[in-house]
Amino acid sequence: MEVREAMHKPAAWVEADTPVSEVARQMRADDIGALPVGRDDRLIGMITDRDLVLRVLAEGRDPKTTKASDVMTEGVVWCRTSQPISDAIHQMEERRIRRLPVIDDNKRLVGMLALGDIAHSATRDLTAEVVHAVADHHA
């Protein structure tokens, strides 16, 4: 199975200079917990609901003036639509990440591959493997 068959689409993203208050509103409206962050037509990071809590609220930052780029995790690990889902799962395991942006052959963001997508598409063994790997980060 290829990633394109398992991913959910479309994928939303935010510009680096988007205030985190707007990022939070978009997450709520789309019922998602992470958004890729872009600048100059390139993905440069990811921002999660956890980033908002730990890097904004817990530090007493102003959500209206704090930008996505101020609190995002830099660098983006991604996969391609044509990639076997097992390869994407192994990327997630190695990096201990729960979501992968999916790009097409034109390097355009077209979807996201998350643990829930894998649970509905992959074998139980692969699903268990990736869940165990990404949940093991607190050990």
Short mmCIF file of C-alpha atoms in Angstrom, two decimals:
data_model
loop_
_atom_site.label_atom_id
_atom_site.label_comp_id
_atom_site.label_asym_id
_atom_site.label_seq_id
_atom_site.Cartn_x
_atom_site.Cartn_y
_atom_site.Cartn_z
CA MET A 1 0.00 0.00 0.00
CA GLU A 2 1.23 3.49 -0.85
CA VAL A 3 1.00 6.48 1.48
CA ARG A 4 -1.55 8.16 -0.85
CA GLU A 5 -4.02 5.38 0.00
CA ALA A 6 -3.75 5.91 3.76
CA MET A 7 -3.17 9.65 4.24
CA HIS A 8 -5.90 12.14 4.98
CA LYS A 9 -6.30 15.16 2.79
CA PRO A 10 -6.23 18.00 2.25
CA ALA A 11 -3.44 19.20 4.50
CA ALA A 12 -3.61 22.63 6.06
CA TRP A 13 -0.49 24.64 6.87
CA VAL A 14 0.36 28.07 8.26
CA GLU A 15 2.87 30.76 7.36
CA ALA A 16 5.79 31.23 9.74
CA ASP A 17 4.59 34.69 10.80
CA THR A 18 1.07 33.52 11.73
CA PRO A 19 0.21 34.45 15.34
CA VAL A 20 -0.22 31.34 17.48
CA SER A 21 -3.68 32.53 18.50
CA GLU A 22 -4.67 32.03 14.85
CA VAL A 23 -2.84 28.68 14.72
CA ALA A 24 -4.91 27.51 17.70
CA ARG A 25 -8.15 28.69 16.04
CA GLN A 26 -7.27 26.80 12.85
CA MET A 27 -6.47 23.64 14.82
CA ARG A 28 -9.83 23.89 16.58
CA ALA A 29 -11.74 24.56 13.36
CA ASP A 30 -10.06 21.67 11.52
CA ASP A 31 -10.07 19.36 14.59
CA ILE A 32 -6.33 18.67 14.26
CA GLY A 33 -3.38 18.71 16.63
CA ALA A 34 -0.54 19.76 14.33
CA LEU A 35 0.14 22.07 11.41
CA PRO A 36 3.14 22.29 9.11
CA VAL A 37 4.73 25.76 9.03
CA GLY A 38 5.95 27.30 5.77
CA ARG A 39 7.96 30.21 4.52
CA ASP A 40 8.64 31.17 0.89
CA ASP A 41 6.78 28.10 -0.41
CA ARG A 42 8.87 25.69 1.69
CA LEU A 43 7.97 23.70 4.77
CA ILE A 44 10.26 24.77 7.62
CA GLY A 45 8.72 23.23 10.73
CA MET A 46 5.76 21.78 12.56
CA ILE A 47 3.67 23.28 15.33
CA THR A 48 1.56 21.10 17.58
CA ASP A 49 -1.05 21.67 20.22
CA ARG A 50 1.62 20.55 22.69
CA ASP A 51 3.94 23.33 21.42
CA LEU A 52 1.19 25.84 22.08
CA VAL A 53 0.77 24.67 25.65
CA LEU A 54 4.44 24.21 26.59
CA ARG A 55 6.09 26.96 24.58
CA VAL A 56 3.40 29.63 24.72
CA LEU A 57 1.05 29.20 27.67
CA ALA A 58 3.51 27.65 30.13
CA GLU A 59 6.07 30.37 29.35
CA GLY A 60 3.54 33.20 29.65
CA ARG A 61 3.93 34.37 26.06
CA ASP A 62 1.25 36.44 24.38
CA PRO A 63 -0.55 34.25 21.81
CA LYS A 64 -1.47 37.31 19.74
CA THR A 65 2.16 38.43 19.25
CA THR A 66 3.99 35.09 19.34
CA LYS A 67 4.51 33.75 15.81
CA ALA A 68 4.35 30.13 14.70
CA SER A 69 8.07 30.24 13.86
CA ASP A 70 8.86 31.28 17.45
CA VAL A 71 7.55 28.04 18.94
CA MET A 72 7.52 25.46 16.12
CA THR A 73 9.80 22.47 15.97
CA GLU A 74 12.27 23.24 13.21
CA GLY A 75 12.82 20.95 10.30
CA VAL A 76 10.20 18.79 8.72
CA VAL A 77 10.28 15.06 8.26
CA TRP A 78 7.97 14.20 5.37
CA CYS A 79 7.07 11.36 3.07
CA ARG A 80 5.91 11.09 -0.52
CA THR A 81 2.53 9.98 -1.81
CA SER A 82 4.09 7.12 -3.79
CA GLN A 83 6.15 5.80 -0.88
CA PRO A 84 5.18 2.43 0.61
CA ILE A 85 3.33 2.96 3.87
CA SER A 86 5.78 0.62 5.61
CA ASP A 87 8.65 3.01 4.74
CA ALA A 88 6.71 5.97 6.16
CA ILE A 89 5.98 3.99 9.31
CA HIS A 90 9.67 3.25 9.75
CA GLN A 91 10.44 6.98 9.40
CA MET A 92 7.93 7.69 12.14
CA GLU A 93 9.46 5.02 14.35
CA GLU A 94 13.03 6.21 13.84
CA ARG A 95 12.15 9.84 14.55
CA ARG A 96 9.49 9.04 17.15
CA ILE A 97 6.94 11.27 15.48
CA ARG A 98 3.18 10.86 15.26
CA ARG A 99 2.43 12.74 12.04
CA LEU A 100 4.12 13.09 8.66
CA PRO A 101 3.33 15.73 6.06
CA VAL A 102 2.87 14.09 2.65
CA ILE A 103 4.21 15.72 -0.50
CA ASP A 104 3.56 14.86 -4.13
CA ASP A 105 6.01 14.63 -7.03
CA ASN A 106 5.82 18.43 -7.43
CA LYS A 107 6.91 18.86 -3.80
CA ARG A 108 3.48 20.18 -2.83
CA LEU A 109 1.88 19.39 0.51
CA VAL A 110 -1.12 17.22 -0.28
CA GLY A 111 -1.92 15.37 2.93
CA MET A 112 -0.90 14.16 6.36
CA LEU A 113 -0.20 10.66 7.57
CA ALA A 114 -1.02 10.23 11.25
CA LEU A 115 -1.20 7.32 13.66
CA GLY A 116 -4.97 7.13 13.16
CA ASP A 117 -4.51 6.78 9.40
CA ILE A 118 -2.05 3.96 9.96
CA ALA A 119 -4.40 2.22 12.39
CA HIS A 120 -7.10 2.19 9.69
CA SER A 121 -4.81 1.18 6.81
CA ALA A 122 -1.86 -0.90 7.94
CA THR A 123 -1.62 -4.33 9.49
CA ARG A 124 -2.02 -4.70 13.23
CA ASP A 125 1.65 -5.61 13.55
CA LEU A 126 2.83 -2.44 11.77
CA THR A 127 0.37 -0.32 13.72
CA ALA A 128 1.51 -1.81 17.03
CA GLU A 129 5.14 -1.32 16.05
CA VAL A 130 4.80 2.39 15.30
CA VAL A 131 2.60 3.11 18.32
CA HIS A 132 5.09 1.39 20.60
CA ALA A 133 8.01 3.35 19.06
CA VAL A 134 6.44 6.80 19.26
CA ALA A 135 4.92 6.27 22.69
CA ASP A 136 8.26 5.07 24.08
CA HIS A 137 9.75 8.59 24.15
CA HIS A 138 8.99 9.00 27.86
CA ALA A 139 10.94 5.92 28.88
#
